[in-house]
């Protein structure tokens, strides 16, 4: 079951549950600044045991439908380098890489990851 929650005029969160257990969440955030209100930033998280079931894809498509209701013309997302599974999904859905920030994330063990930004026109 996928549920949605409107936290404000500019944020929508959807969740996926199985038997009352939260297995995935996604959100879209629209800027409050008028000159940037055509843009929406999206993020999706799915528990590992539920990968390969199309849940992340379905959630992104739901967010895109909602973005169209908001009259957004651009979706944006960020992810860690090394997340090839995410990259493949985002590219299949029409997102294009537009930038990369080196070593944007440093984990406790010292592992460093780049931040990759992708955009999709809708």
Short mmCIF file of the N, C-alpha and C atoms (twelve columns), coordinates in Angstrom:
data_MODEL
# 
_entry.id   MODEL 
# 
loop_
_atom_site.group_PDB 
_atom_site.id 
_atom_site.type_symbol 
_atom_site.label_atom_id 
_atom_site.label_alt_id 
_atom_site.label_comp_id 
_atom_site.label_asym_id 
_atom_site.label_seq_id 
_atom_site.Cartn_x 
_atom_site.Cartn_y 
_atom_site.Cartn_z 
_atom_site.pdbx_PDB_model_num 
ATOM 1   N N  . UNK A 1   0.838  -1.166 0.000   1 
ATOM 2   C CA . UNK A 1   0.000  0.000  0.000   1 
ATOM 3   C C  . UNK A 1   0.890  1.239  0.000   1 
ATOM 4   N N  . UNK A 2   0.585  2.166  -0.853  1 
ATOM 5   C CA . UNK A 2   1.309  3.437  -0.899  1 
ATOM 6   C C  . UNK A 2   0.370  4.522  -0.383  1 
ATOM 7   N N  . UNK A 3   0.843  5.298  0.572   1 
ATOM 8   C CA . UNK A 3   0.061  6.380  1.159   1 
ATOM 9   C C  . UNK A 3   0.801  7.688  0.932   1 
ATOM 10  N N  . UNK A 4   0.050  8.775  0.900   1 
ATOM 11  C CA . UNK A 4   0.701  10.074 0.750   1 
ATOM 12  C C  . UNK A 4   0.335  10.978 1.924   1 
ATOM 13  N N  . UNK A 5   1.255  11.885 2.229   1 
ATOM 14  C CA . UNK A 5   1.065  12.839 3.309   1 
ATOM 15  C C  . UNK A 5   1.493  14.202 2.808   1 
ATOM 16  N N  . UNK A 6   0.601  15.151 2.883   1 
ATOM 17  C CA . UNK A 6   0.957  16.522 2.554   1 
ATOM 18  C C  . UNK A 6   1.374  17.209 3.836   1 
ATOM 19  N N  . UNK A 7   2.660  17.448 4.001   1 
ATOM 20  C CA . UNK A 7   3.156  18.114 5.201   1 
ATOM 21  C C  . UNK A 7   3.003  19.627 5.100   1 
ATOM 22  N N  . UNK A 8   3.048  20.145 3.900   1 
ATOM 23  C CA . UNK A 8   2.877  21.574 3.660   1 
ATOM 24  C C  . UNK A 8   2.536  21.734 2.185   1 
ATOM 25  N N  . UNK A 9   2.377  22.976 1.770   1 
ATOM 26  C CA . UNK A 9   2.104  23.237 0.357   1 
ATOM 27  C C  . UNK A 9   3.264  22.834 -0.541  1 
ATOM 28  N N  . UNK A 10  4.447  22.733 0.024   1 
ATOM 29  C CA . UNK A 10  5.644  22.543 -0.786  1 
ATOM 30  C C  . UNK A 10  6.349  21.210 -0.580  1 
ATOM 31  N N  . UNK A 11  5.768  20.329 0.226   1 
ATOM 32  C CA . UNK A 11  6.364  19.011 0.462   1 
ATOM 33  C C  . UNK A 11  5.280  17.947 0.352   1 
ATOM 34  N N  . UNK A 12  5.597  16.885 -0.359  1 
ATOM 35  C CA . UNK A 12  4.721  15.717 -0.384  1 
ATOM 36  C C  . UNK A 12  5.577  14.507 -0.057  1 
ATOM 37  N N  . UNK A 13  5.109  13.700 0.876   1 
ATOM 38  C CA . UNK A 13  5.799  12.456 1.205   1 
ATOM 39  C C  . UNK A 13  4.846  11.304 0.943   1 
ATOM 40  N N  . UNK A 14  5.375  10.262 0.315   1 
ATOM 41  C CA . UNK A 14  4.604  9.039  0.148   1 
ATOM 42  C C  . UNK A 14  5.377  7.898  0.800   1 
ATOM 43  N N  . UNK A 15  4.625  6.941  1.329   1 
ATOM 44  C CA . UNK A 15  5.263  5.791  1.959   1 
ATOM 45  C C  . UNK A 15  4.658  4.511  1.397   1 
ATOM 46  N N  . UNK A 16  5.430  3.450  1.460   1 
ATOM 47  C CA . UNK A 16  4.937  2.125  1.080   1 
ATOM 48  C C  . UNK A 16  5.006  1.245  2.316   1 
ATOM 49  N N  . UNK A 17  3.911  0.544  2.577   1 
ATOM 50  C CA . UNK A 17  3.833  -0.348 3.730   1 
ATOM 51  C C  . UNK A 17  3.426  -1.739 3.287   1 
ATOM 52  N N  . UNK A 18  3.920  -2.723 3.997   1 
ATOM 53  C CA . UNK A 18  3.451  -4.099 3.847   1 
ATOM 54  C C  . UNK A 18  3.106  -4.581 5.248   1 
ATOM 55  N N  . UNK A 19  1.853  -4.957 5.438   1 
ATOM 56  C CA . UNK A 19  1.381  -5.420 6.751   1 
ATOM 57  C C  . UNK A 19  1.743  -4.438 7.867   1 
ATOM 58  N N  . UNK A 20  1.580  -3.147 7.589   1 
ATOM 59  C CA . UNK A 20  1.855  -2.124 8.586   1 
ATOM 60  C C  . UNK A 20  3.323  -1.782 8.769   1 
ATOM 61  N N  . UNK A 21  4.196  -2.423 8.025   1 
ATOM 62  C CA . UNK A 21  5.639  -2.176 8.125   1 
ATOM 63  C C  . UNK A 21  6.064  -1.201 7.037   1 
ATOM 64  N N  . UNK A 22  6.731  -0.136 7.432   1 
ATOM 65  C CA . UNK A 22  7.241  0.848  6.476   1 
ATOM 66  C C  . UNK A 22  8.405  0.233  5.710   1 
ATOM 67  N N  . UNK A 23  8.266  0.137  4.379   1 
ATOM 68  C CA . UNK A 23  9.331  -0.471 3.573   1 
ATOM 69  C C  . UNK A 23  9.983  0.516  2.610   1 
ATOM 70  N N  . UNK A 24  9.328  1.660  2.381   1 
ATOM 71  C CA . UNK A 24  9.888  2.645  1.455   1 
ATOM 72  C C  . UNK A 24  9.248  4.002  1.710   1 
ATOM 73  N N  . UNK A 25  9.990  5.038  1.374   1 
ATOM 74  C CA . UNK A 25  9.441  6.386  1.447   1 
ATOM 75  C C  . UNK A 25  10.030 7.214  0.312   1 
ATOM 76  N N  . UNK A 26  9.292  8.230  -0.048  1 
ATOM 77  C CA . UNK A 26  9.746  9.140  -1.104  1 
ATOM 78  C C  . UNK A 26  9.152  10.510 -0.825  1 
ATOM 79  N N  . UNK A 27  9.852  11.531 -1.268  1 
ATOM 80  C CA . UNK A 27  9.318  12.872 -1.081  1 
ATOM 81  C C  . UNK A 27  9.716  13.771 -2.231  1 
ATOM 82  N N  . UNK A 28  8.906  14.800 -2.388  1 
ATOM 83  C CA . UNK A 28  9.219  15.863 -3.331  1 
ATOM 84  C C  . UNK A 28  9.120  17.173 -2.572  1 
ATOM 85  N N  . UNK A 29  10.073 18.030 -2.819  1 
ATOM 86  C CA . UNK A 29  10.146 19.323 -2.150  1 
ATOM 87  C C  . UNK A 29  10.223 20.410 -3.213  1 
ATOM 88  N N  . UNK A 30  9.301  21.357 -3.121  1 
ATOM 89  C CA . UNK A 30  9.288  22.494 -4.045  1 
ATOM 90  C C  . UNK A 30  9.810  23.717 -3.299  1 
ATOM 91  N N  . UNK A 31  10.632 24.494 -3.966  1 
ATOM 92  C CA . UNK A 31  11.198 25.694 -3.360  1 
ATOM 93  C C  . UNK A 31  10.106 26.706 -3.043  1 
ATOM 94  N N  . UNK A 32  10.295 27.435 -1.963  1 
ATOM 95  C CA . UNK A 32  9.374  28.512 -1.609  1 
ATOM 96  C C  . UNK A 32  9.672  29.782 -2.416  1 
ATOM 97  N N  . UNK A 33  10.881 29.877 -2.978  1 
ATOM 98  C CA . UNK A 33  11.270 31.054 -3.751  1 
ATOM 99  C C  . UNK A 33  10.579 31.022 -5.112  1 
ATOM 100 N N  . UNK A 34  9.898  32.098 -5.455  1 
ATOM 101 C CA . UNK A 34  9.105  32.138 -6.685  1 
ATOM 102 C C  . UNK A 34  9.942  31.851 -7.928  1 
ATOM 103 N N  . UNK A 35  11.167 32.349 -7.977  1 
ATOM 104 C CA . UNK A 35  11.982 32.154 -9.170  1 
ATOM 105 C C  . UNK A 35  12.437 30.703 -9.330  1 
ATOM 106 N N  . UNK A 36  12.217 29.876 -8.297  1 
ATOM 107 C CA . UNK A 36  12.630 28.469 -8.368  1 
ATOM 108 C C  . UNK A 36  11.454 27.506 -8.173  1 
ATOM 109 N N  . UNK A 37  10.237 28.015 -8.210  1 
ATOM 110 C CA . UNK A 37  9.078  27.162 -7.931  1 
ATOM 111 C C  . UNK A 37  8.737  26.211 -9.069  1 
ATOM 112 N N  . UNK A 38  9.446  26.283 -10.161 1 
ATOM 113 C CA . UNK A 38  9.246  25.333 -11.259 1 
ATOM 114 C C  . UNK A 38  10.050 24.052 -11.042 1 
ATOM 115 N N  . UNK A 39  10.864 24.034 -9.981  1 
ATOM 116 C CA . UNK A 39  11.766 22.911 -9.711  1 
ATOM 117 C C  . UNK A 39  11.291 22.116 -8.500  1 
ATOM 118 N N  . UNK A 40  11.472 20.794 -8.588  1 
ATOM 119 C CA . UNK A 40  11.163 19.929 -7.456  1 
ATOM 120 C C  . UNK A 40  12.322 18.990 -7.199  1 
ATOM 121 N N  . UNK A 41  12.706 18.846 -5.934  1 
ATOM 122 C CA . UNK A 41  13.772 17.923 -5.566  1 
ATOM 123 C C  . UNK A 41  13.130 16.658 -5.025  1 
ATOM 124 N N  . UNK A 42  13.517 15.509 -5.579  1 
ATOM 125 C CA . UNK A 42  12.928 14.236 -5.174  1 
ATOM 126 C C  . UNK A 42  13.967 13.344 -4.504  1 
ATOM 127 N N  . UNK A 43  13.478 12.478 -3.613  1 
ATOM 128 C CA . UNK A 43  14.336 11.506 -2.931  1 
ATOM 129 C C  . UNK A 43  13.507 10.259 -2.642  1 
ATOM 130 N N  . UNK A 44  14.135 9.098  -2.770  1 
ATOM 131 C CA . UNK A 44  13.452 7.816  -2.545  1 
ATOM 132 C C  . UNK A 44  14.367 6.903  -1.741  1 
ATOM 133 N N  . UNK A 45  13.784 6.175  -0.808  1 
ATOM 134 C CA . UNK A 45  14.506 5.173  -0.028  1 
ATOM 135 C C  . UNK A 45  13.654 3.911  0.051   1 
ATOM 136 N N  . UNK A 46  14.274 2.770  -0.261  1 
ATOM 137 C CA . UNK A 46  13.590 1.473  -0.186  1 
ATOM 138 C C  . UNK A 46  14.468 0.529  0.633   1 
ATOM 139 N N  . UNK A 47  13.864 -0.186 1.583   1 
ATOM 140 C CA . UNK A 47  14.630 -1.174 2.344   1 
ATOM 141 C C  . UNK A 47  15.228 -2.211 1.406   1 
ATOM 142 N N  . UNK A 48  16.459 -2.600 1.669   1 
ATOM 143 C CA . UNK A 48  17.205 -3.491 0.775   1 
ATOM 144 C C  . UNK A 48  16.459 -4.782 0.454   1 
ATOM 145 N N  . UNK A 49  15.784 -5.356 1.426   1 
ATOM 146 C CA . UNK A 49  15.091 -6.623 1.176   1 
ATOM 147 C C  . UNK A 49  13.922 -6.474 0.201   1 
ATOM 148 N N  . UNK A 50  13.558 -5.228 -0.134  1 
ATOM 149 C CA . UNK A 50  12.463 -4.991 -1.066  1 
ATOM 150 C C  . UNK A 50  12.942 -4.392 -2.394  1 
ATOM 151 N N  . UNK A 51  14.265 -4.433 -2.638  1 
ATOM 152 C CA . UNK A 51  14.792 -4.003 -3.928  1 
ATOM 153 C C  . UNK A 51  14.324 -4.972 -5.011  1 
ATOM 154 N N  . UNK A 52  14.382 -4.528 -6.250  1 
ATOM 155 C CA . UNK A 52  14.041 -5.331 -7.436  1 
ATOM 156 C C  . UNK A 52  12.564 -5.676 -7.537  1 
ATOM 157 N N  . UNK A 53  11.716 -4.936 -6.861  1 
ATOM 158 C CA . UNK A 53  10.275 -5.166 -6.946  1 
ATOM 159 C C  . UNK A 53  9.561  -4.024 -7.662  1 
ATOM 160 N N  . UNK A 54  10.312 -3.013 -8.095  1 
ATOM 161 C CA . UNK A 54  9.712  -1.880 -8.797  1 
ATOM 162 C C  . UNK A 54  9.116  -0.821 -7.879  1 
ATOM 163 N N  . UNK A 55  9.364  -0.938 -6.582  1 
ATOM 164 C CA . UNK A 55  8.776  0.005  -5.630  1 
ATOM 165 C C  . UNK A 55  9.351  1.408  -5.818  1 
ATOM 166 N N  . UNK A 56  10.673 1.516  -5.925  1 
ATOM 167 C CA . UNK A 56  11.301 2.823  -6.119  1 
ATOM 168 C C  . UNK A 56  10.831 3.488  -7.402  1 
ATOM 169 N N  . UNK A 57  10.740 2.711  -8.461  1 
ATOM 170 C CA . UNK A 57  10.268 3.240  -9.744  1 
ATOM 171 C C  . UNK A 57  8.841  3.753  -9.619  1 
ATOM 172 N N  . UNK A 58  7.973  2.959  -9.006  1 
ATOM 173 C CA . UNK A 58  6.572  3.360  -8.852  1 
ATOM 174 C C  . UNK A 58  6.469  4.639  -8.027  1 
ATOM 175 N N  . UNK A 59  7.267  4.727  -6.987  1 
ATOM 176 C CA . UNK A 59  7.219  5.924  -6.148  1 
ATOM 177 C C  . UNK A 59  7.694  7.162  -6.906  1 
ATOM 178 N N  . UNK A 60  8.762  7.023  -7.682  1 
ATOM 179 C CA . UNK A 60  9.235  8.156  -8.485  1 
ATOM 180 C C  . UNK A 60  8.189  8.585  -9.505  1 
ATOM 181 N N  . UNK A 61  7.514  7.624  -10.110 1 
ATOM 182 C CA . UNK A 61  6.461  7.956  -11.073 1 
ATOM 183 C C  . UNK A 61  5.294  8.665  -10.387 1 
ATOM 184 N N  . UNK A 62  4.956  8.256  -9.167  1 
ATOM 185 C CA . UNK A 62  3.913  8.945  -8.395  1 
ATOM 186 C C  . UNK A 62  4.318  10.387 -8.105  1 
ATOM 187 N N  . UNK A 63  5.580  10.571 -7.716  1 
ATOM 188 C CA . UNK A 63  6.063  11.925 -7.447  1 
ATOM 189 C C  . UNK A 63  6.030  12.779 -8.708  1 
ATOM 190 N N  . UNK A 64  6.373  12.172 -9.835  1 
ATOM 191 C CA . UNK A 64  6.344  12.917 -11.098 1 
ATOM 192 C C  . UNK A 64  4.920  13.346 -11.439 1 
ATOM 193 N N  . UNK A 65  3.954  12.462 -11.234 1 
ATOM 194 C CA . UNK A 65  2.551  12.827 -11.478 1 
ATOM 195 C C  . UNK A 65  2.146  13.999 -10.593 1 
ATOM 196 N N  . UNK A 66  2.536  13.953 -9.341  1 
ATOM 197 C CA . UNK A 66  2.198  15.040 -8.433  1 
ATOM 198 C C  . UNK A 66  2.910  16.325 -8.847  1 
ATOM 199 N N  . UNK A 67  4.152  16.219 -9.296  1 
ATOM 200 C CA . UNK A 67  4.901  17.396 -9.750  1 
ATOM 201 C C  . UNK A 67  4.175  18.088 -10.902 1 
ATOM 202 N N  . UNK A 68  3.576  17.293 -11.767 1 
ATOM 203 C CA . UNK A 68  2.817  17.872 -12.883 1 
ATOM 204 C C  . UNK A 68  1.592  18.623 -12.371 1 
ATOM 205 N N  . UNK A 69  0.948  18.101 -11.321 1 
ATOM 206 C CA . UNK A 69  -0.182 18.813 -10.717 1 
ATOM 207 C C  . UNK A 69  0.268  20.143 -10.126 1 
ATOM 208 N N  . UNK A 70  1.495  20.197 -9.625  1 
ATOM 209 C CA . UNK A 70  2.071  21.430 -9.088  1 
ATOM 210 C C  . UNK A 70  2.586  22.348 -10.203 1 
ATOM 211 N N  . UNK A 71  2.479  21.907 -11.447 1 
ATOM 212 C CA . UNK A 71  2.980  22.654 -12.608 1 
ATOM 213 C C  . UNK A 71  4.494  22.843 -12.571 1 
ATOM 214 N N  . UNK A 72  5.195  21.857 -12.031 1 
ATOM 215 C CA . UNK A 72  6.654  21.892 -12.064 1 
ATOM 216 C C  . UNK A 72  7.121  21.503 -13.462 1 
ATOM 217 N N  . UNK A 73  8.259  22.015 -13.870 1 
ATOM 218 C CA . UNK A 73  8.798  21.656 -15.184 1 
ATOM 219 C C  . UNK A 73  10.148 20.946 -15.078 1 
ATOM 220 N N  . UNK A 74  10.672 20.826 -13.859 1 
ATOM 221 C CA . UNK A 74  11.979 20.195 -13.688 1 
ATOM 222 C C  . UNK A 74  12.032 19.437 -12.366 1 
ATOM 223 N N  . UNK A 75  12.490 18.190 -12.440 1 
ATOM 224 C CA . UNK A 75  12.750 17.389 -11.245 1 
ATOM 225 C C  . UNK A 75  14.251 17.234 -11.085 1 
ATOM 226 N N  . UNK A 76  14.708 17.238 -9.846  1 
ATOM 227 C CA . UNK A 76  16.131 17.117 -9.548  1 
ATOM 228 C C  . UNK A 76  16.312 16.079 -8.452  1 
ATOM 229 N N  . UNK A 77  17.456 15.401 -8.472  1 
ATOM 230 C CA . UNK A 77  17.777 14.463 -7.400  1 
ATOM 231 C C  . UNK A 77  19.277 14.397 -7.219  1 
ATOM 232 N N  . UNK A 78  19.674 13.907 -6.075  1 
ATOM 233 C CA . UNK A 78  21.088 13.727 -5.738  1 
ATOM 234 C C  . UNK A 78  21.278 12.323 -5.205  1 
ATOM 235 N N  . UNK A 79  22.433 11.732 -5.512  1 
ATOM 236 C CA . UNK A 79  22.743 10.416 -4.961  1 
ATOM 237 C C  . UNK A 79  24.252 10.263 -4.808  1 
ATOM 238 N N  . UNK A 80  24.644 9.260  -4.010  1 
ATOM 239 C CA . UNK A 80  26.058 8.965  -3.768  1 
ATOM 240 C C  . UNK A 80  26.663 8.279  -4.983  1 
ATOM 241 N N  . UNK A 81  27.902 8.605  -5.307  1 
ATOM 242 C CA . UNK A 81  28.619 7.823  -6.314  1 
ATOM 243 C C  . UNK A 81  28.690 6.389  -5.803  1 
ATOM 244 N N  . UNK A 82  28.710 5.446  -6.708  1 
ATOM 245 C CA . UNK A 82  28.725 4.040  -6.318  1 
ATOM 246 C C  . UNK A 82  27.339 3.425  -6.276  1 
ATOM 247 N N  . UNK A 83  26.299 4.229  -6.362  1 
ATOM 248 C CA . UNK A 83  24.929 3.721  -6.359  1 
ATOM 249 C C  . UNK A 83  24.494 3.466  -7.805  1 
ATOM 250 N N  . UNK A 84  25.098 2.444  -8.416  1 
ATOM 251 C CA . UNK A 84  24.813 2.153  -9.820  1 
ATOM 252 C C  . UNK A 84  23.358 1.752  -10.036 1 
ATOM 253 N N  . UNK A 85  22.786 1.044  -9.074  1 
ATOM 254 C CA . UNK A 85  21.384 0.624  -9.199  1 
ATOM 255 C C  . UNK A 85  20.478 1.848  -9.313  1 
ATOM 256 N N  . UNK A 86  20.721 2.834  -8.450  1 
ATOM 257 C CA . UNK A 86  19.942 4.062  -8.511  1 
ATOM 258 C C  . UNK A 86  20.164 4.792  -9.817  1 
ATOM 259 N N  . UNK A 87  21.422 4.887  -10.225 1 
ATOM 260 C CA . UNK A 87  21.753 5.578  -11.468 1 
ATOM 261 C C  . UNK A 87  21.017 4.960  -12.653 1 
ATOM 262 N N  . UNK A 88  21.002 3.642  -12.729 1 
ATOM 263 C CA . UNK A 88  20.321 2.958  -13.836 1 
ATOM 264 C C  . UNK A 88  18.834 3.284  -13.828 1 
ATOM 265 N N  . UNK A 89  18.211 3.228  -12.652 1 
ATOM 266 C CA . UNK A 89  16.783 3.547  -12.549 1 
ATOM 267 C C  . UNK A 89  16.523 4.982  -12.980 1 
ATOM 268 N N  . UNK A 90  17.305 5.917  -12.458 1 
ATOM 269 C CA . UNK A 90  17.083 7.322  -12.779 1 
ATOM 270 C C  . UNK A 90  17.234 7.575  -14.278 1 
ATOM 271 N N  . UNK A 91  18.240 6.976  -14.892 1 
ATOM 272 C CA . UNK A 91  18.430 7.154  -16.336 1 
ATOM 273 C C  . UNK A 91  17.271 6.548  -17.120 1 
ATOM 274 N N  . UNK A 92  16.776 5.379  -16.699 1 
ATOM 275 C CA . UNK A 92  15.626 4.762  -17.372 1 
ATOM 276 C C  . UNK A 92  14.398 5.659  -17.313 1 
ATOM 277 N N  . UNK A 93  14.292 6.431  -16.238 1 
ATOM 278 C CA . UNK A 93  13.145 7.322  -16.071 1 
ATOM 279 C C  . UNK A 93  13.366 8.694  -16.701 1 
ATOM 280 N N  . UNK A 94  14.512 8.881  -17.369 1 
ATOM 281 C CA . UNK A 94  14.738 10.116 -18.114 1 
ATOM 282 C C  . UNK A 94  15.579 11.171 -17.421 1 
ATOM 283 N N  . UNK A 95  16.151 10.852 -16.265 1 
ATOM 284 C CA . UNK A 95  17.029 11.808 -15.592 1 
ATOM 285 C C  . UNK A 95  18.396 11.827 -16.281 1 
ATOM 286 N N  . UNK A 96  19.017 13.001 -16.297 1 
ATOM 287 C CA . UNK A 96  20.317 13.198 -16.935 1 
ATOM 288 C C  . UNK A 96  21.278 13.795 -15.906 1 
ATOM 289 N N  . UNK A 97  22.492 13.266 -15.861 1 
ATOM 290 C CA . UNK A 97  23.509 13.787 -14.944 1 
ATOM 291 C C  . UNK A 97  23.915 15.186 -15.382 1 
ATOM 292 N N  . UNK A 98  23.912 16.120 -14.414 1 
ATOM 293 C CA . UNK A 98  24.301 17.497 -14.722 1 
ATOM 294 C C  . UNK A 98  25.469 17.989 -13.878 1 
ATOM 295 N N  . UNK A 99  25.861 17.207 -12.877 1 
ATOM 296 C CA . UNK A 99  26.974 17.667 -12.056 1 
ATOM 297 C C  . UNK A 99  27.421 16.643 -11.042 1 
ATOM 298 N N  . UNK A 100 28.626 16.896 -10.494 1 
ATOM 299 C CA . UNK A 100 29.194 15.999 -9.502  1 
ATOM 300 C C  . UNK A 100 30.101 16.799 -8.570  1 
ATOM 301 N N  . UNK A 101 29.899 16.622 -7.277  1 
ATOM 302 C CA . UNK A 101 30.736 17.269 -6.269  1 
ATOM 303 C C  . UNK A 101 31.646 16.205 -5.674  1 
ATOM 304 N N  . UNK A 102 32.951 16.327 -5.879  1 
ATOM 305 C CA . UNK A 102 33.876 15.315 -5.355  1 
ATOM 306 C C  . UNK A 102 33.872 15.270 -3.830  1 
ATOM 307 N N  . UNK A 103 33.959 14.067 -3.305  1 
ATOM 308 C CA . UNK A 103 34.107 13.833 -1.868  1 
ATOM 309 C C  . UNK A 103 33.110 14.631 -1.030  1 
ATOM 310 N N  . UNK A 104 31.878 14.680 -1.480  1 
ATOM 311 C CA . UNK A 104 30.842 15.424 -0.765  1 
ATOM 312 C C  . UNK A 104 30.409 14.722 0.515   1 
ATOM 313 N N  . UNK A 105 30.615 13.410 0.579   1 
ATOM 314 C CA . UNK A 105 30.237 12.625 1.754   1 
ATOM 315 C C  . UNK A 105 31.454 11.850 2.247   1 
ATOM 316 N N  . UNK A 106 31.709 11.925 3.541   1 
ATOM 317 C CA . UNK A 106 32.795 11.155 4.150   1 
ATOM 318 C C  . UNK A 106 32.197 10.356 5.304   1 
ATOM 319 N N  . UNK A 107 32.250 9.034  5.197   1 
ATOM 320 C CA . UNK A 107 31.706 8.170  6.235   1 
ATOM 321 C C  . UNK A 107 32.671 8.055  7.411   1 
ATOM 322 N N  . UNK A 108 32.182 7.498  8.510   1 
ATOM 323 C CA . UNK A 108 33.008 7.351  9.719   1 
ATOM 324 C C  . UNK A 108 34.288 6.576  9.455   1 
ATOM 325 N N  . UNK A 109 34.218 5.604  8.536   1 
ATOM 326 C CA . UNK A 109 35.410 4.790  8.238   1 
ATOM 327 C C  . UNK A 109 36.365 5.475  7.263   1 
ATOM 328 N N  . UNK A 110 36.033 6.702  6.855   1 
ATOM 329 C CA . UNK A 110 36.892 7.454  5.950   1 
ATOM 330 C C  . UNK A 110 36.546 7.296  4.476   1 
ATOM 331 N N  . UNK A 111 35.614 6.400  4.158   1 
ATOM 332 C CA . UNK A 111 35.197 6.217  2.769   1 
ATOM 333 C C  . UNK A 111 34.576 7.508  2.254   1 
ATOM 334 N N  . UNK A 112 34.974 7.880  1.046   1 
ATOM 335 C CA . UNK A 112 34.499 9.132  0.457   1 
ATOM 336 C C  . UNK A 112 33.647 8.848  -0.779  1 
ATOM 337 N N  . UNK A 113 32.584 9.605  -0.897  1 
ATOM 338 C CA . UNK A 113 31.686 9.466  -2.038  1 
ATOM 339 C C  . UNK A 113 31.419 10.833 -2.643  1 
ATOM 340 N N  . UNK A 114 31.264 10.844 -3.943  1 
ATOM 341 C CA . UNK A 114 30.879 12.061 -4.641  1 
ATOM 342 C C  . UNK A 114 29.364 12.210 -4.591  1 
ATOM 343 N N  . UNK A 115 28.895 13.439 -4.676  1 
ATOM 344 C CA . UNK A 115 27.473 13.726 -4.803  1 
ATOM 345 C C  . UNK A 115 27.182 13.940 -6.283  1 
ATOM 346 N N  . UNK A 116 26.250 13.186 -6.812  1 
ATOM 347 C CA . UNK A 116 25.889 13.308 -8.220  1 
ATOM 348 C C  . UNK A 116 24.489 13.903 -8.314  1 
ATOM 349 N N  . UNK A 117 24.344 14.916 -9.156  1 
ATOM 350 C CA . UNK A 117 23.065 15.583 -9.361  1 
ATOM 351 C C  . UNK A 117 22.524 15.225 -10.736 1 
ATOM 352 N N  . UNK A 118 21.239 14.886 -10.769 1 
ATOM 353 C CA . UNK A 118 20.566 14.575 -12.029 1 
ATOM 354 C C  . UNK A 118 19.307 15.434 -12.134 1 
ATOM 355 N N  . UNK A 119 18.884 15.695 -13.373 1 
ATOM 356 C CA . UNK A 119 17.729 16.540 -13.653 1 
ATOM 357 C C  . UNK A 119 16.874 15.873 -14.718 1 
ATOM 358 N N  . UNK A 120 15.577 16.109 -14.623 1 
ATOM 359 C CA . UNK A 120 14.644 15.631 -15.647 1 
ATOM 360 C C  . UNK A 120 13.649 16.739 -15.945 1 
ATOM 361 N N  . UNK A 121 13.477 17.058 -17.222 1 
ATOM 362 C CA . UNK A 121 12.437 18.004 -17.631 1 
ATOM 363 C C  . UNK A 121 11.128 17.244 -17.769 1 
ATOM 364 N N  . UNK A 122 10.065 17.843 -17.243 1 
ATOM 365 C CA . UNK A 122 8.752  17.183 -17.346 1 
ATOM 366 C C  . UNK A 122 7.742  18.106 -17.987 1 
# 
